[in-house]
Amino acid sequence: MNALIRPTVGPLLAAAWLTLCAAVPAMAADLIIFHKYDTPPPDHLEPFVSQYKPAEAYAECDLVLTGEIEGHELEYFHAIYDYTPDGPYGSSYSDYVNNSVLCLDSTGGDFDTALEIADFLARIGAGLETRVIDGDTCASACSILFFAGAWLEEGETVLWAKHRSIAATANLGVHAPGIDLGDGDRYTGAAVNGAYSHAIRNAAGIFTMSQRRDTQGDPFMNTYLFQRTLETPPQGMYYIDTVGDALLADVAVTGIDIRARLDEDLIEAICDNVFMLDDGMFDWAFGPTWKRHPLASMPMIWEDFQKAVASAWIDDADFSYDIQLEQGDGHIYGIARGYRTGGPYSAQDCLVRLDTYADIGDVDLLARQRDAYEASTAMNAIQVMIGTQFPSGGYDPEDYAFQSSPRRYWQGLLDRDVEPRAYPMLIAYPMTRFLADLPGVDAEPAAQPDGDTGSGIMDALAEFDCDELWLRRNFIFHVNGYCFDSELGKQVFGNDECHTKSPDLDDEEQVLVSLIREMEDLKSCR
């Protein structure tokens, strides 16, 4: 089972993890429209318009779909678009609800219907942004609707772009379609073949969705998401709940601040994250990829990254290994030198440029992500370039004098027609950090002294119950290759990729484990 499947808290932690739905009976899906204009809505929307104002949490939602998808929900979407498939001039529809926000809160349901709705929205080029707000869940078949979210902009050209986001404490989960044979002890061959064929058709529909692209060429469901969906058993769930998963799945995270200290640790974290995203920025001379396979999951990537960096490291005085920062012209420039991707022949340097007037060493609010647009690279971005250093003495030093400082290095690469790449601001946080632990936009900035006393971390840990503390503590051990003895640890994390009983934790991880254990003692966790 995948390490990042989020457990249902309670004494039956591992068993509950294998269930698809919550313990309470799922309600049939309902679609509600909050009409926010003084003029009356069109007649075809009347059956869906709520007579009440939305709760504060749903204030930015124009439509809300709640409950389990049962099979008739395509009719809802035909109705709100006033869709006529066989009119005198072919099919027709109303664009009145275009560029509205659809909020989703559903544990899933019928994959057929979800795929049909996604196909319908794509066929008419609907502009219906999708969101999952704080505390709500969109899992299983609901995720298909979520990934269909788009924004429509019509002018001289038509821009139809994917547009979907989750709040940091929302639950977005995916898994493969299952075989539904109903209740019974014995089944005919025809029944089994029919159920199997049905599941395969659903998988084919998900593949079709993974091939769908917006007018900018971006996939609505990228290969990382497609892999996580099909590899997760129907009775399990893979949740997009870490920074790494959100970045790899290309899912915008909202309601958070990107706040960090402008120091060497930040530059190293950004550059390591760029390396782990493996999007062509770094070269790798030791084979096709350093990952065990190109579509590895986040826990696998984290483990393989640590192995790759360790195995490629060569203590060679001919190369430079350091981290530098420099301030100028409203930016901070940083370099992390010496990624040994080229064996004995070359190393690569990662250059970062941050848009900020804050001083080096300050804690700065780099971005505030209240919605999907603010979370996009069109609004806020961290720029990265990769340079190459060669062994000292092998080339004329004057040719590479520009590499002496971060700012000169950046300009030198620009002069050599190297294009910076823009990354989401979320890349400033460690890949293994849980989204729910990120600072919210309304939260007071936590004090971050040079010597961290741990008091701020303890305050945050106090919000978690014993099961959540157990999960966070053992996740740190898992990503460092720990082999679990307990049945619970084996069921939750698995030992397929483990390799040690004594994992090598870095200083930050050791401090965090100690603080979690201290909080577990204070809460009398057993």
Coordinates of C-alpha atoms in Angstrom, one line a residue:
M1 CA 0.0 0.0 0.0
N2 CA 1.2 3.5 -0.8
A3 CA 2.9 5.4 2.0
L4 CA 0.9 8.5 1.3
I5 CA -2.6 7.0 1.6
R6 CA -4.1 9.0 4.4
P7 CA -5.6 7.0 7.2
T8 CA -9.0 7.3 8.8
V9 CA -8.2 8.1 12.4
G10 CA -9.3 5.8 15.2
P11 CA -8.4 2.5 16.8
L12 CA -8.9 0.6 13.6
L13 CA -6.4 2.7 11.7
A14 CA -5.1 0.2 9.2
A15 CA -8.4 -1.5 8.6
A16 CA -10.3 1.7 8.1
W17 CA -7.7 2.8 5.6
L18 CA -8.9 0.1 3.2
T19 CA -12.4 1.4 3.1
L20 CA -13.5 3.7 0.3
C21 CA -16.3 5.6 2.0
A22 CA -16.8 7.1 5.4
A23 CA -18.7 5.2 8.1
V24 CA -21.8 7.3 7.6
P25 CA -24.0 6.3 4.6
A26 CA -23.2 8.3 1.5
M27 CA -25.9 10.6 0.3
A28 CA -27.0 10.9 -3.3
A29 CA -25.3 13.8 -5.2
D30 CA -27.0 17.1 -5.1
L31 CA -26.1 20.2 -7.3
I32 CA -26.8 23.6 -5.8
I33 CA -26.3 27.0 -7.5
F34 CA -25.8 30.2 -5.5
H35 CA -27.2 33.0 -7.7
K36 CA -25.3 36.1 -6.8
Y37 CA -26.9 38.7 -9.1
D38 CA -29.8 41.1 -8.7
T39 CA -31.5 39.9 -11.9
P40 CA -33.4 36.6 -11.8
P41 CA -31.6 33.6 -13.1
P42 CA -32.5 32.0 -16.5
D43 CA -35.5 29.6 -16.3
H44 CA -33.3 26.5 -16.9
L45 CA -31.3 27.2 -13.7
E46 CA -34.3 27.7 -11.4
P47 CA -34.5 24.1 -10.2
F48 CA -30.9 24.3 -8.9
V49 CA -30.9 27.8 -7.3
S50 CA -30.6 27.9 -3.6
Q51 CA -32.9 30.2 -1.7
Y52 CA -30.2 30.8 0.9
K53 CA -26.8 32.5 0.9
P54 CA -23.8 30.2 1.0
A55 CA -22.0 29.6 4.2
E56 CA -18.9 31.6 4.6
A57 CA -16.7 28.6 3.7
Y58 CA -18.5 28.4 0.3
A59 CA -18.6 32.2 -0.3
E60 CA -16.5 31.9 -3.5
C61 CA -18.4 28.9 -4.8
D62 CA -21.0 29.5 -7.5
L63 CA -22.1 25.8 -7.7
V64 CA -21.6 23.0 -5.1
L65 CA -21.8 19.3 -5.8
T66 CA -22.2 17.2 -2.7
G67 CA -22.9 13.5 -2.1
E68 CA -22.2 10.3 -3.9
I69 CA -22.4 10.2 -7.7
E70 CA -25.1 7.7 -8.5
G71 CA -25.7 7.8 -12.3
H72 CA -28.1 10.6 -13.1
E73 CA -25.8 13.6 -12.5
L74 CA -25.0 14.0 -16.2
E75 CA -28.6 15.3 -16.5
Y76 CA -27.7 18.0 -14.0
F77 CA -24.9 19.3 -16.2
H78 CA -27.1 19.1 -19.3
A79 CA -29.7 21.1 -17.5
I80 CA -27.5 23.9 -16.2
Y81 CA -26.0 24.3 -19.7
D82 CA -29.5 24.1 -21.2
Y83 CA -28.0 21.5 -23.5
T84 CA -29.9 20.4 -26.6
P85 CA -28.2 17.6 -28.5
D86 CA -30.5 17.5 -31.6
G87 CA -31.6 21.1 -32.3
P88 CA -32.3 22.4 -35.8
Y89 CA -28.6 23.4 -36.2
G90 CA -27.1 20.5 -34.3
S91 CA -26.4 20.6 -30.6
S92 CA -26.7 23.9 -28.6
Y93 CA -26.1 25.0 -25.1
S94 CA -26.1 28.1 -22.9
D95 CA -22.9 29.6 -21.6
Y96 CA -24.5 31.4 -18.7
V97 CA -22.6 29.4 -16.0
N98 CA -19.3 29.6 -17.8
N99 CA -16.4 30.9 -15.7
S100 CA -18.1 29.9 -12.5
V101 CA -16.6 28.0 -9.6
L102 CA -17.8 24.5 -8.9
C103 CA -16.9 23.3 -5.4
L104 CA -16.9 19.5 -4.9
D105 CA -17.5 17.5 -1.8
S106 CA -18.0 13.8 -2.6
T107 CA -16.5 10.5 -1.6
G108 CA -17.0 9.3 -5.2
G109 CA -19.5 6.9 -6.8
D110 CA -20.1 5.9 -10.4
F111 CA -17.0 6.2 -12.6
D112 CA -19.2 6.0 -15.8
T113 CA -21.1 9.1 -14.9
A114 CA -18.1 11.1 -13.8
L115 CA -16.3 10.3 -17.1
E116 CA -19.4 11.2 -19.1
I117 CA -19.7 14.5 -17.3
A118 CA -16.0 15.2 -18.0
D119 CA -16.4 14.3 -21.6
F120 CA -19.4 16.6 -21.9
L121 CA -17.6 19.6 -20.3
A122 CA -14.7 19.0 -22.7
R123 CA -16.9 18.6 -25.8
I124 CA -18.6 22.0 -25.2
G125 CA -15.4 23.7 -24.0
A126 CA -17.0 24.6 -20.7
G127 CA -15.3 27.1 -18.4
L128 CA -16.1 25.6 -15.0
E129 CA -13.3 26.0 -12.5
T130 CA -13.2 23.2 -9.8
R131 CA -12.2 23.5 -6.2
V132 CA -12.1 21.4 -3.0
I133 CA -12.3 23.7 0.0
D134 CA -10.9 23.3 3.5
G135 CA -12.0 20.1 5.1
D136 CA -14.0 18.8 2.1
T137 CA -13.3 15.6 0.2
C138 CA -13.2 14.8 -3.5
A139 CA -12.2 11.2 -4.0
S140 CA -12.6 8.3 -6.4
A141 CA -15.0 9.2 -9.2
C142 CA -15.3 12.8 -7.9
S143 CA -11.6 13.3 -8.8
I144 CA -12.5 12.9 -12.4
L145 CA -14.8 15.9 -12.2
F146 CA -12.1 17.8 -10.3
F147 CA -9.5 17.3 -13.0
A148 CA -12.0 18.4 -15.7
G149 CA -11.9 22.0 -14.3
A150 CA -11.1 24.7 -16.8
W151 CA -11.3 28.4 -17.4
L152 CA -12.6 29.9 -20.6
E153 CA -11.4 33.3 -22.0
E154 CA -12.7 34.4 -25.4
G155 CA -11.3 37.3 -27.4
E156 CA -9.3 37.3 -30.6
T157 CA -8.4 33.8 -29.7
V158 CA -10.0 31.3 -27.4
L159 CA -8.1 30.3 -24.2
W160 CA -9.4 27.2 -22.6
A161 CA -7.1 26.3 -19.7
K162 CA -7.2 23.8 -16.9
H163 CA -8.1 25.5 -13.7
R164 CA -8.6 23.5 -10.5
S165 CA -7.3 23.8 -6.9
I166 CA -7.5 22.3 -3.5
A167 CA -7.2 23.9 -0.1
A168 CA -4.3 22.7 2.0
T169 CA -6.6 20.8 4.3
A170 CA -8.8 19.4 1.6
N171 CA -8.8 15.7 0.7
L172 CA -8.2 14.8 -3.0
G173 CA -7.9 11.1 -3.6
V174 CA -7.6 8.8 -6.6
H175 CA -7.8 5.0 -7.2
A176 CA -8.4 2.5 -9.9
P177 CA -11.9 1.5 -11.0
G178 CA -13.1 -1.7 -9.4
I179 CA -15.1 -4.8 -10.4
D180 CA -18.7 -4.6 -9.0
L181 CA -20.3 -8.0 -8.8
G182 CA -22.8 -7.1 -6.1
D183 CA -23.5 -9.4 -3.1
G184 CA -23.4 -13.1 -3.5
D185 CA -21.3 -16.2 -3.1
R186 CA -21.2 -17.5 -6.6
Y187 CA -21.1 -15.7 -10.0
T188 CA -21.4 -16.9 -13.6
G189 CA -18.6 -16.5 -16.0
A190 CA -20.6 -14.0 -18.0
A191 CA -21.2 -11.9 -14.9
V192 CA -17.4 -11.9 -14.1
N193 CA -16.5 -11.1 -17.7
G194 CA -19.1 -8.3 -17.8
A195 CA -17.8 -6.7 -14.6
Y196 CA -14.2 -7.0 -15.7
S197 CA -15.0 -5.4 -19.1
H198 CA -16.8 -2.6 -17.4
A199 CA -13.8 -1.8 -15.2
I200 CA -11.5 -1.9 -18.2
R201 CA -13.8 0.5 -20.1
N202 CA -13.6 2.9 -17.1
A203 CA -9.8 2.6 -17.1
A204 CA -9.8 3.3 -20.9
G205 CA -11.9 6.4 -20.1
I206 CA -9.4 7.6 -17.6
F207 CA -6.6 7.1 -20.1
T208 CA -8.6 9.1 -22.6
M209 CA -8.9 11.9 -20.1
S210 CA -5.1 11.7 -19.5
Q211 CA -4.6 12.5 -23.2
R212 CA -6.9 15.5 -23.1
R213 CA -5.1 18.9 -23.3
D214 CA -6.2 22.5 -23.0
T215 CA -5.4 25.1 -25.6
Q216 CA -2.0 25.7 -24.0
G217 CA -1.1 22.1 -24.5
D218 CA -1.2 21.2 -20.8
P219 CA -2.8 17.9 -19.8
F220 CA -5.8 17.9 -17.6
M221 CA -4.5 14.7 -15.9
N222 CA -0.8 14.2 -16.2
T223 CA 1.1 10.9 -16.4
Y224 CA 2.0 11.1 -12.6
L225 CA -1.7 11.3 -11.7
F226 CA -2.7 8.6 -14.2
Q227 CA -0.1 6.3 -12.8
R228 CA -1.2 6.9 -9.2
T229 CA -4.8 6.3 -10.2
L230 CA -4.3 3.0 -11.9
E231 CA -1.8 1.6 -9.5
T232 CA -3.9 2.2 -6.4
P233 CA -6.3 -0.7 -5.7
P234 CA -10.1 0.1 -5.8
Q235 CA -10.3 -0.6 -2.0
G236 CA -7.5 1.9 -1.3
M237 CA -7.0 5.6 -1.9
Y238 CA -3.9 7.7 -2.9
Y239 CA -4.2 11.2 -1.5
I240 CA -2.5 14.2 -2.9
D241 CA -1.4 15.5 0.5
T242 CA 2.2 16.4 0.3
V243 CA 4.1 19.2 -1.4
G244 CA 5.8 16.7 -3.7
D245 CA 2.6 15.1 -4.8
A246 CA 0.9 18.5 -5.5
L247 CA 3.9 19.6 -7.6
L248 CA 4.2 16.3 -9.5
A249 CA 0.5 16.0 -10.0
D250 CA 0.3 19.7 -11.1
V251 CA -2.5 20.5 -8.6
A252 CA -2.7 24.1 -7.4
V253 CA -2.8 24.5 -3.6
T254 CA -4.7 27.5 -2.2
G255 CA -5.3 29.2 1.1
I256 CA -1.6 29.2 2.0
D257 CA 1.3 31.6 2.4
I258 CA 4.7 30.8 0.9
R259 CA 6.9 32.1 3.8
A260 CA 10.6 31.2 4.1
R261 CA 13.9 32.4 5.5
L262 CA 16.1 33.6 2.7
D263 CA 19.2 31.5 3.3
E264 CA 21.3 28.6 2.1
D265 CA 18.7 26.0 3.3
L266 CA 16.1 27.6 1.1
I267 CA 18.3 27.6 -2.0
E268 CA 19.3 23.9 -1.4
A269 CA 15.6 22.9 -0.9
I270 CA 14.5 24.6 -4.1
C271 CA 17.3 23.0 -6.1
D272 CA 16.8 19.5 -4.6
N273 CA 13.1 19.8 -5.4
V274 CA 13.8 20.8 -9.0
F275 CA 16.1 17.7 -9.3
M276 CA 13.3 15.5 -7.9
L277 CA 10.7 16.8 -10.3
D278 CA 13.1 15.5 -13.0
D279 CA 11.6 17.6 -15.8
G280 CA 14.7 17.8 -17.9
M281 CA 16.5 20.6 -16.1
F282 CA 19.4 18.3 -14.9
D283 CA 21.3 15.9 -17.0
W284 CA 22.0 12.4 -15.7
A285 CA 25.1 10.6 -17.2
F286 CA 24.7 7.3 -15.4
G287 CA 21.6 6.0 -17.3
P288 CA 18.2 7.1 -18.6
T289 CA 17.0 8.2 -15.2
W290 CA 18.1 8.0 -11.5
K291 CA 14.5 6.9 -10.6
R292 CA 13.6 3.3 -10.4
H293 CA 11.1 4.1 -13.1
P294 CA 9.9 7.4 -14.7
L295 CA 6.5 7.5 -13.0
A296 CA 7.6 6.5 -9.5
S297 CA 5.5 7.8 -6.6
M298 CA 6.7 10.5 -4.2
P299 CA 8.0 8.2 -1.5
M300 CA 10.0 6.2 -4.1
I301 CA 11.3 9.5 -5.6
W302 CA 12.5 10.7 -2.2
E303 CA 14.3 7.5 -1.4
D304 CA 15.9 7.2 -4.9
F305 CA 17.0 10.8 -4.8
Q306 CA 18.9 10.3 -1.6
K307 CA 20.6 7.2 -3.1
A308 CA 21.3 9.0 -6.4
V309 CA 23.0 11.9 -4.7
A310 CA 25.0 9.7 -2.5
S311 CA 26.1 7.3 -5.2
A312 CA 27.1 10.1 -7.6
W313 CA 29.0 12.1 -5.0
I314 CA 32.7 12.2 -5.6
D315 CA 35.0 14.1 -3.2
D316 CA 36.9 15.8 -5.9
A317 CA 38.9 19.0 -5.3
D318 CA 38.5 19.8 -9.0
F319 CA 34.8 20.8 -8.5
S320 CA 33.1 23.4 -6.3
Y321 CA 30.5 22.4 -3.8
D322 CA 29.0 25.3 -2.0
I323 CA 25.8 27.4 -1.6
Q324 CA 25.9 31.2 -2.1
L325 CA 23.4 34.0 -2.0
E326 CA 23.7 37.6 -3.4
Q327 CA 21.2 40.5 -3.4
G328 CA 20.6 43.0 -6.2
D329 CA 18.1 44.8 -8.4
G330 CA 15.1 43.6 -6.4
H331 CA 16.1 40.0 -6.4
I332 CA 18.0 37.5 -4.4
Y333 CA 20.2 35.2 -6.5
G334 CA 21.3 31.8 -5.2
I335 CA 23.6 29.0 -6.3
A336 CA 23.8 25.4 -5.1
R337 CA 26.9 24.1 -6.8
G338 CA 28.2 20.6 -7.5
Y339 CA 25.3 18.2 -8.4
R340 CA 27.5 15.3 -9.7
T341 CA 25.3 14.3 -12.6
G342 CA 28.2 14.0 -15.1
G343 CA 30.5 11.5 -13.4
P344 CA 34.1 12.6 -13.4
Y345 CA 33.7 14.9 -16.4
S346 CA 31.3 17.6 -15.2
A347 CA 29.0 18.8 -12.4
Q348 CA 25.9 20.9 -12.6
D349 CA 25.0 24.1 -10.7
C350 CA 21.5 25.1 -9.8
L351 CA 20.8 28.9 -9.9
V352 CA 17.7 30.4 -8.3
R353 CA 16.3 33.9 -8.6
L354 CA 13.7 35.1 -6.1
D355 CA 11.7 38.3 -6.5
T356 CA 12.1 40.1 -3.2
Y357 CA 13.5 43.3 -1.6
A358 CA 14.0 41.5 1.7
D359 CA 17.5 41.0 3.0
I360 CA 19.4 37.8 3.0
G361 CA 18.6 36.0 6.3
D362 CA 15.2 37.5 6.7
V363 CA 11.9 35.6 6.9
D364 CA 9.9 36.8 3.9
L365 CA 6.4 36.3 2.6
L366 CA 7.3 35.3 -1.0
A367 CA 3.7 34.7 -2.1
R368 CA 0.1 34.5 -0.9
Q369 CA -2.0 31.8 -2.7
R370 CA -5.6 32.6 -2.2
D371 CA -6.8 31.1 -5.4
A372 CA -5.7 29.0 -8.4
Y373 CA -4.5 32.0 -10.3
E374 CA -2.3 33.3 -7.5
A375 CA -0.9 29.7 -7.2
S376 CA 0.0 29.6 -10.9
T377 CA 3.4 30.5 -12.4
A378 CA 1.6 33.3 -14.4
M379 CA 1.2 35.2 -11.1
N380 CA 4.0 34.1 -8.9
A381 CA 7.1 32.0 -9.8
I382 CA 10.5 31.0 -8.7
Q383 CA 12.9 31.0 -11.6
V384 CA 15.7 28.4 -12.0
M385 CA 18.5 27.8 -14.4
I386 CA 21.1 25.1 -14.6
G387 CA 24.8 25.7 -15.4
T388 CA 27.7 23.3 -16.0
Q389 CA 31.1 23.4 -14.3
F390 CA 34.0 21.4 -15.6
P391 CA 37.1 20.2 -13.7
S392 CA 39.5 23.0 -12.9
G393 CA 42.4 23.1 -15.3
G394 CA 40.5 21.4 -18.1
Y395 CA 39.4 24.7 -19.8
D396 CA 40.5 28.3 -19.9
P397 CA 39.4 29.8 -16.6
E398 CA 38.6 33.1 -18.3
D399 CA 35.8 31.4 -20.2
Y400 CA 34.0 30.6 -17.0
A401 CA 34.9 33.6 -14.9
F402 CA 31.2 34.6 -14.9
Q403 CA 30.5 31.7 -12.6
S404 CA 32.2 33.4 -9.7
S405 CA 29.1 34.9 -8.1
P406 CA 25.4 34.1 -8.2
R407 CA 24.3 37.3 -10.0
R408 CA 27.1 37.2 -12.6
Y409 CA 26.5 33.5 -13.2
W410 CA 22.8 34.2 -13.8
Q411 CA 23.5 37.0 -16.3
G412 CA 26.2 34.9 -17.9
L413 CA 23.8 32.1 -18.6
L414 CA 21.2 34.6 -20.0
D415 CA 23.9 36.0 -22.3
R416 CA 24.5 32.4 -23.5
D417 CA 20.8 32.1 -24.4
V418 CA 19.9 29.8 -21.5
E419 CA 16.2 30.3 -20.7
P420 CA 15.1 30.4 -17.0
R421 CA 12.3 28.0 -16.1
A422 CA 9.4 29.2 -13.9
Y423 CA 8.3 26.9 -11.0
P424 CA 5.3 27.2 -8.7
M425 CA 6.1 29.0 -5.4
L426 CA 5.2 25.8 -3.6
I427 CA 8.6 24.5 -4.6
A428 CA 10.1 26.5 -1.7
Y429 CA 8.8 23.9 0.8
P430 CA 10.3 20.4 1.3
M431 CA 8.7 17.8 -1.0
T432 CA 7.8 15.5 1.9
R433 CA 6.0 18.2 3.9
F434 CA 2.2 17.6 4.4
L435 CA 0.0 20.3 2.8
A436 CA -2.1 20.5 5.9
D437 CA 1.0 21.7 7.8
L438 CA 1.6 24.7 5.6
P439 CA 0.9 28.2 7.0
G440 CA -2.6 29.5 6.1
V441 CA -3.2 33.0 4.7
D442 CA -5.0 34.1 7.8
A443 CA -2.4 32.6 10.2
E444 CA 0.0 34.8 12.1
P445 CA 3.5 34.2 10.9
A446 CA 5.3 31.8 13.2
A447 CA 8.4 33.2 14.9
Q448 CA 11.5 31.7 13.2
P449 CA 14.6 32.6 15.3
D450 CA 18.0 31.7 14.1
G451 CA 18.1 29.0 16.7
D452 CA 14.8 27.2 16.5
T453 CA 13.6 26.4 20.1
G454 CA 10.9 24.1 18.8
S455 CA 8.1 26.0 20.6
G456 CA 6.4 26.9 17.4
I457 CA 6.6 23.3 16.2
M458 CA 5.2 22.0 19.5
D459 CA 2.2 24.4 19.1
A460 CA 1.5 23.0 15.7
L461 CA 1.9 19.4 16.9
A462 CA -0.6 20.1 19.7
E463 CA -3.3 20.3 17.1
F464 CA -2.9 16.7 16.0
D465 CA -4.3 13.6 17.7
C466 CA -2.3 10.5 18.5
D467 CA -3.0 8.8 15.2
E468 CA -1.8 11.8 13.2
L469 CA 1.3 12.2 15.3
W470 CA 2.1 8.5 14.8
L471 CA 1.7 8.9 11.0
R472 CA 4.0 11.9 10.8
R473 CA 6.7 10.4 13.0
N474 CA 6.7 7.1 11.1
F475 CA 6.5 8.8 7.7
I476 CA 9.9 10.3 8.4
F477 CA 11.4 6.9 9.1
H478 CA 9.6 5.4 6.1
V479 CA 11.1 7.9 3.5
N480 CA 14.5 7.1 5.0
G481 CA 14.2 3.4 4.2
Y482 CA 13.1 2.0 7.6
C483 CA 11.9 -1.6 7.8
F484 CA 8.9 -1.9 10.1
D485 CA 8.4 -4.8 12.5
S486 CA 4.9 -3.8 13.7
E487 CA 1.9 -5.1 11.7
L488 CA 0.4 -1.6 11.7
G489 CA 3.6 -0.1 10.2
K490 CA 3.7 -2.9 7.5
Q491 CA 0.1 -2.3 6.6
V492 CA 0.3 1.5 6.5
F493 CA 3.7 1.9 4.8
G494 CA 4.8 -1.5 3.6
N495 CA 8.4 -2.8 3.6
D496 CA 8.8 -3.4 -0.1
E497 CA 11.3 -0.6 -0.5
C498 CA 12.9 -0.7 3.0
H499 CA 16.6 -1.3 3.4
T500 CA 17.6 -0.5 7.1
K501 CA 16.7 -0.8 10.7
S502 CA 18.8 2.3 11.5
P503 CA 17.9 5.1 9.1
D504 CA 20.2 8.0 8.8
L505 CA 18.1 11.0 9.7
D506 CA 19.4 14.5 9.2
D507 CA 19.5 17.1 12.0
E508 CA 16.1 18.6 11.2
E509 CA 14.4 15.2 11.0
Q510 CA 15.9 14.1 14.3
V511 CA 14.7 17.2 16.0
L512 CA 11.2 16.8 14.5
V513 CA 11.0 13.1 15.6
S514 CA 12.0 14.1 19.1
L515 CA 9.4 16.8 19.3
I516 CA 6.7 14.5 18.0
R517 CA 7.6 11.9 20.6
E518 CA 7.5 14.6 23.3
M519 CA 4.0 15.5 22.2
E520 CA 2.9 11.9 22.1
D521 CA 4.1 11.6 25.8
L522 CA 2.2 14.7 26.7
K523 CA -1.0 13.3 25.1
S524 CA -0.4 9.9 26.7
C525 CA -0.4 8.2 23.3
R526 CA 0.1 4.5 23.3

